[in-house]
mmCIF file of C-alpha atoms in Angstrom:
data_model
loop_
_atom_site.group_PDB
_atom_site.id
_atom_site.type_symbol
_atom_site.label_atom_id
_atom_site.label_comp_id
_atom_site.label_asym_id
_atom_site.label_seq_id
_atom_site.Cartn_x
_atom_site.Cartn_y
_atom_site.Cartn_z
ATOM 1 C CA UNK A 1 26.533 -31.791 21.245
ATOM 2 C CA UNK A 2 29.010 -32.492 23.438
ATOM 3 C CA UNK A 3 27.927 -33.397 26.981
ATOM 4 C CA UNK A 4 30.569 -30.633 28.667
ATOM 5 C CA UNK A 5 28.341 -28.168 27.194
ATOM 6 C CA UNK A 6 25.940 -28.393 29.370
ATOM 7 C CA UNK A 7 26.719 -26.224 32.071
ATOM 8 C CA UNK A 8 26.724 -23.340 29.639
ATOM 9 C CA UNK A 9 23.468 -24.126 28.041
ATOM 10 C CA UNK A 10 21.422 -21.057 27.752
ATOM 11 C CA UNK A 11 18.005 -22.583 29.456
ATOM 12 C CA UNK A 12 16.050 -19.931 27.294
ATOM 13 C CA UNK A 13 17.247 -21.779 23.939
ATOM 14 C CA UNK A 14 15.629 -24.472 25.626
ATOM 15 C CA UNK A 15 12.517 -22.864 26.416
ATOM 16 C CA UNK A 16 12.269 -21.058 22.439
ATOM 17 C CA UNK A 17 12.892 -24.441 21.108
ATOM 18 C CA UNK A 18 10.101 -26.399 23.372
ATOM 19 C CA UNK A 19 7.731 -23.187 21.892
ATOM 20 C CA UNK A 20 9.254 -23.638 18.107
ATOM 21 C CA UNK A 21 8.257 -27.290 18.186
ATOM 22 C CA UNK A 22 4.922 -26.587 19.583
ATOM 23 C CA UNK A 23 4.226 -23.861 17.101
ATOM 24 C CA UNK A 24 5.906 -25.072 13.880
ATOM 25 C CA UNK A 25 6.089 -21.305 13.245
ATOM 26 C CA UNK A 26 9.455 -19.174 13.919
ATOM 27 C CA UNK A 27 6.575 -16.199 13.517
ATOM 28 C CA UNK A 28 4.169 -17.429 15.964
ATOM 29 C CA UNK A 29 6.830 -19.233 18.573
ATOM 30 C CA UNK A 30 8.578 -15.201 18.565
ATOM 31 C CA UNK A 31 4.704 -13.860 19.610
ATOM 32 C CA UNK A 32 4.539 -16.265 21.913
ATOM 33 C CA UNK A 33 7.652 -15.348 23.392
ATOM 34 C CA UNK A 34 7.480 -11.924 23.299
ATOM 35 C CA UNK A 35 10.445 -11.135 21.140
ATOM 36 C CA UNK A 36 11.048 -10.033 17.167
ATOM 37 C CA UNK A 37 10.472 -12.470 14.397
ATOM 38 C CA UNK A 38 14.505 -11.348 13.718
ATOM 39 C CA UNK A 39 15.022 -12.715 17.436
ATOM 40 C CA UNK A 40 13.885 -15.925 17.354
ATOM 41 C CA UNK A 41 15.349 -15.854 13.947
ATOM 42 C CA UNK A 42 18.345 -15.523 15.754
ATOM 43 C CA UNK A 43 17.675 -18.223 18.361
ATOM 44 C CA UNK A 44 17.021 -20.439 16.133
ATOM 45 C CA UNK A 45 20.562 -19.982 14.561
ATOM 46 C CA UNK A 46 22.025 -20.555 17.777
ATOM 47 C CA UNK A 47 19.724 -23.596 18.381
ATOM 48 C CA UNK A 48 21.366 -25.357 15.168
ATOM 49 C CA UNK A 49 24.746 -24.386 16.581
ATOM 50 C CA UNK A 50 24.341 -26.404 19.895
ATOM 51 C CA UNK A 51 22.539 -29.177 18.705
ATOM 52 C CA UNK A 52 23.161 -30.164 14.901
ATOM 53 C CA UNK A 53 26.116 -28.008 13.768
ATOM 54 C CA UNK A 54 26.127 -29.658 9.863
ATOM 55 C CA UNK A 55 22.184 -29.963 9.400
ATOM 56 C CA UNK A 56 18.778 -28.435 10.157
ATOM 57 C CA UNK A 57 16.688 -28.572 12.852
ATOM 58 C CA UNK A 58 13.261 -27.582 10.680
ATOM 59 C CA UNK A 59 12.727 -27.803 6.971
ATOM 60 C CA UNK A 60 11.132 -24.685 5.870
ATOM 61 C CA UNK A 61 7.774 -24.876 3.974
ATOM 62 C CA UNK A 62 4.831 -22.347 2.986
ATOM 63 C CA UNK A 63 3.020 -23.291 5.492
ATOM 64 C CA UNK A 64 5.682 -23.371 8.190
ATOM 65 C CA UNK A 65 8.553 -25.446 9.776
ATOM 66 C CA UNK A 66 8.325 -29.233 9.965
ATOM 67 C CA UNK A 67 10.898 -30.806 12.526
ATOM 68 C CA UNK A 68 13.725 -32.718 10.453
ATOM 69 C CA UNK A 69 14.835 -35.455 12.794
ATOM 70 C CA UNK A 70 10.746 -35.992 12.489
ATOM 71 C CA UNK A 71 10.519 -35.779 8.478
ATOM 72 C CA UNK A 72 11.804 -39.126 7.439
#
């Protein structure tokens, strides 16, 4: 990310990604939230666009989403 970004930052990317981490669960973080599974779908789209434009932030299982950067 590049640090002239910040100013633009949408601080409710920040907020669904502090809930996605806690959760684990794109599901349970959009209940939490208050919005559409499709939403936070969505948010988490634009999450991997700010942060890690080549790779993923999660690794999807059955069971729910495991943080990458955590995974190895």
């Amino acid at each position: 990310m590049d640090v002239r970004q910040l100013p633009r930052i949408d601080l409710n990317l920040l907020v669904a990604l502090q809930v996605l981490i806690e959760e684990c669960n794109v599901s349970k973080a959009a209940e939490r939230l208050f919005i559409t599974q499709s939403a936070m779908s969505k948010t988490l789209l634009r999450l991997r666009e700010l942060f890690v434009p080549r790779q993923h932030l999660w690794n999807r299982y059955s069971t729910g989403l495991k943080e990458s950067f955590c995974s190895s």
